[in-house]
Amino acid sequence: MLKSTQRKTPKKQNARIAIVASAYNAEYVDGMIEGALEVLLGEVELIRVPGAFEIPVAAATLARRKRLRPAAVICLGVILRGQTTHAEYVGQSVTQQLATLAVETGIPMVHEVLLLESKAQAKARCLKAGTNRGAEAAHTALAMTELLDEIG
């Protein structure tokens, strides 16, 4: 069951956030970007990469740079399953790399690279306000930056 986006507003909203977004399936990814930008009030750096598989390398470069390092990286993409197992491999690879990167760098990698069965699922998760996973990712990024400030 598709749950509504959580609308929790953290105390601190001015964290530097980066968004790494796939250009592939742009119709849906652009909807998630819009949802994220509606939530984020601070400085946002938007990086577009060709596809979901390229997201981890751009996120790694952002997380490891010396200056203008983001407090969190939101990773947005849509992978639609086809008739082969390629989508599954891409989704697993992206997930593994983002998790490893977050632990290695201490920078939250908010994972909203969606592996979906259909365009209807993409529409529901990317283009509808109440269930927009880009907006939810932005809330998660802000919550994580606040949490890491508190415990760090």
CSV table of C-alpha atoms in Angstrom, one decimal:
chain,number,residue,atom,x,y,z
A,1,MET,CA,0.0,0.0,0.0
A,2,LEU,CA,1.3,3.4,-1.0
A,3,LYS,CA,1.7,5.6,2.1
A,4,SER,CA,1.3,9.4,2.1
A,5,THR,CA,4.4,11.5,2.3
A,6,GLN,CA,5.5,12.4,5.9
A,7,ARG,CA,5.3,16.1,6.4
A,8,LYS,CA,7.5,16.6,9.4
A,9,THR,CA,9.3,20.0,9.4
A,10,PRO,CA,12.7,19.9,11.2
A,11,LYS,CA,13.8,22.8,13.3
A,12,LYS,CA,16.8,23.4,11.0
A,13,GLN,CA,15.9,24.0,7.4
A,14,ASN,CA,18.9,25.9,6.0
A,15,ALA,CA,21.3,22.9,5.5
A,16,ARG,CA,23.2,22.7,2.2
A,17,ILE,CA,21.5,19.8,0.3
A,18,ALA,CA,22.5,18.3,-3.0
A,19,ILE,CA,20.2,16.5,-5.3
A,20,VAL,CA,21.6,14.0,-7.8
A,21,ALA,CA,18.8,13.1,-10.3
A,22,SER,CA,18.6,10.8,-13.3
A,23,ALA,CA,17.8,12.4,-16.6
A,24,TYR,CA,16.4,9.0,-17.7
A,25,ASN,CA,12.6,8.8,-17.2
A,26,ALA,CA,12.7,12.6,-16.7
A,27,GLU,CA,8.9,12.9,-16.7
A,28,TYR,CA,8.8,11.2,-13.4
A,29,VAL,CA,12.2,12.3,-11.9
A,30,ASP,CA,11.4,15.9,-12.6
A,31,GLY,CA,8.2,15.5,-10.5
A,32,MET,CA,10.3,14.2,-7.6
A,33,ILE,CA,12.7,17.1,-8.0
A,34,GLU,CA,9.8,19.6,-7.9
A,35,GLY,CA,8.5,17.9,-4.8
A,36,ALA,CA,11.9,18.1,-3.1
A,37,LEU,CA,12.4,21.7,-4.0
A,38,GLU,CA,9.0,22.7,-2.5
A,39,VAL,CA,10.3,21.4,0.8
A,40,LEU,CA,13.9,22.6,0.8
A,41,LEU,CA,14.4,26.2,1.9
A,42,GLY,CA,18.2,26.3,2.1
A,43,GLU,CA,20.8,26.1,-0.6
A,44,VAL,CA,20.2,23.3,-3.1
A,45,GLU,CA,22.7,22.0,-5.7
A,46,LEU,CA,21.1,20.1,-8.5
A,47,ILE,CA,23.2,17.6,-10.5
A,48,ARG,CA,21.7,15.7,-13.4
A,49,VAL,CA,23.3,12.4,-14.5
A,50,PRO,CA,22.3,10.3,-17.6
A,51,GLY,CA,20.7,7.4,-15.7
A,52,ALA,CA,20.2,5.8,-12.3
A,53,PHE,CA,23.4,3.8,-12.6
A,54,GLU,CA,25.5,7.0,-12.7
A,55,ILE,CA,23.9,8.4,-9.5
A,56,PRO,CA,26.4,6.9,-7.0
A,57,VAL,CA,29.5,8.3,-8.7
A,58,ALA,CA,28.2,11.8,-8.8
A,59,ALA,CA,27.0,11.4,-5.1
A,60,ALA,CA,30.4,10.2,-4.1
A,61,THR,CA,32.1,13.1,-5.8
A,62,LEU,CA,29.9,15.5,-3.9
A,63,ALA,CA,30.3,13.8,-0.6
A,64,ARG,CA,34.1,13.6,-0.8
A,65,ARG,CA,34.9,17.1,-2.0
A,66,LYS,CA,36.6,19.5,0.3
A,67,ARG,CA,34.6,22.7,-0.2
A,68,LEU,CA,30.9,23.2,-0.5
A,69,ARG,CA,30.3,19.7,0.8
A,70,PRO,CA,26.6,19.0,1.2
A,71,ALA,CA,25.1,18.0,4.5
A,72,ALA,CA,23.0,15.4,2.7
A,73,VAL,CA,22.6,14.1,-0.8
A,74,ILE,CA,19.2,13.3,-2.2
A,75,CYS,CA,19.3,10.6,-4.9
A,76,LEU,CA,16.4,10.6,-7.3
A,77,GLY,CA,15.7,8.2,-10.2
A,78,VAL,CA,13.1,5.9,-11.7
A,79,ILE,CA,13.9,2.5,-13.0
A,80,LEU,CA,11.0,0.7,-14.8
A,81,ARG,CA,11.2,-3.0,-15.0
A,82,GLY,CA,11.3,-4.4,-18.5
A,83,GLN,CA,11.5,-7.9,-19.9
A,84,THR,CA,15.0,-8.6,-18.7
A,85,THR,CA,16.7,-8.6,-15.3
A,86,HIS,CA,18.7,-5.5,-16.1
A,87,ALA,CA,16.6,-3.2,-14.0
A,88,GLU,CA,17.0,-5.4,-11.0
A,89,TYR,CA,20.8,-5.3,-11.3
A,90,VAL,CA,20.9,-1.6,-11.7
A,91,GLY,CA,18.6,-1.1,-8.7
A,92,GLN,CA,20.7,-3.4,-6.5
A,93,SER,CA,23.9,-1.8,-7.5
A,94,VAL,CA,22.7,1.7,-6.8
A,95,THR,CA,21.3,0.7,-3.4
A,96,GLN,CA,24.5,-1.0,-2.4
A,97,GLN,CA,26.8,1.8,-3.5
A,98,LEU,CA,24.7,4.5,-1.8
A,99,ALA,CA,24.6,2.6,1.5
A,100,THR,CA,28.3,2.1,1.4
A,101,LEU,CA,29.0,5.7,0.5
A,102,ALA,CA,26.8,7.0,3.3
A,103,VAL,CA,28.6,5.0,5.9
A,104,GLU,CA,32.1,5.8,4.5
A,105,THR,CA,31.6,9.5,4.2
A,106,GLY,CA,29.1,10.2,7.0
A,107,ILE,CA,27.0,12.1,4.6
A,108,PRO,CA,23.4,10.9,4.4
A,109,MET,CA,22.5,9.5,1.0
A,110,VAL,CA,18.7,9.7,0.8
A,111,HIS,CA,17.8,6.9,-1.5
A,112,GLU,CA,14.7,7.5,-3.7
A,113,VAL,CA,15.9,5.7,-6.8
A,114,LEU,CA,12.7,3.8,-7.4
A,115,LEU,CA,12.5,0.4,-9.0
A,116,LEU,CA,9.0,0.2,-10.3
A,117,GLU,CA,6.8,-2.2,-12.2
A,118,SER,CA,4.8,0.3,-14.2
A,119,LYS,CA,4.3,3.9,-15.3
A,120,ALA,CA,1.2,3.9,-13.1
A,121,GLN,CA,3.4,3.3,-10.1
A,122,ALA,CA,5.8,6.0,-11.2
A,123,LYS,CA,3.0,8.5,-11.6
A,124,ALA,CA,1.6,7.8,-8.1
A,125,ARG,CA,5.1,8.1,-6.5
A,126,CYS,CA,6.5,11.0,-8.5
A,127,LEU,CA,3.7,13.2,-9.8
A,128,LYS,CA,1.1,13.2,-7.1
A,129,ALA,CA,1.5,15.7,-4.2
A,130,GLY,CA,0.4,13.5,-1.4
A,131,THR,CA,2.7,10.6,-2.3
A,132,ASN,CA,5.6,12.4,-3.9
A,133,ARG,CA,8.8,10.6,-2.9
A,134,GLY,CA,10.9,13.6,-3.8
A,135,ALA,CA,9.1,15.6,-1.1
A,136,GLU,CA,9.6,12.7,1.3
A,137,ALA,CA,13.3,12.5,0.5
A,138,ALA,CA,13.7,16.2,1.3
A,139,HIS,CA,12.0,15.8,4.7
A,140,THR,CA,14.4,12.8,5.4
A,141,ALA,CA,17.4,14.8,4.3
A,142,LEU,CA,16.5,17.7,6.6
A,143,ALA,CA,15.8,15.3,9.5
A,144,MET,CA,19.1,13.5,9.1
A,145,THR,CA,21.1,16.7,9.0
A,146,GLU,CA,19.4,17.8,12.1
A,147,LEU,CA,20.0,14.4,13.8
A,148,LEU,CA,23.7,14.3,12.8
A,149,ASP,CA,24.2,17.9,14.1
A,150,GLU,CA,22.7,16.8,17.5
A,151,ILE,CA,24.7,13.6,17.9
A,152,GLY,CA,27.9,14.8,16.3
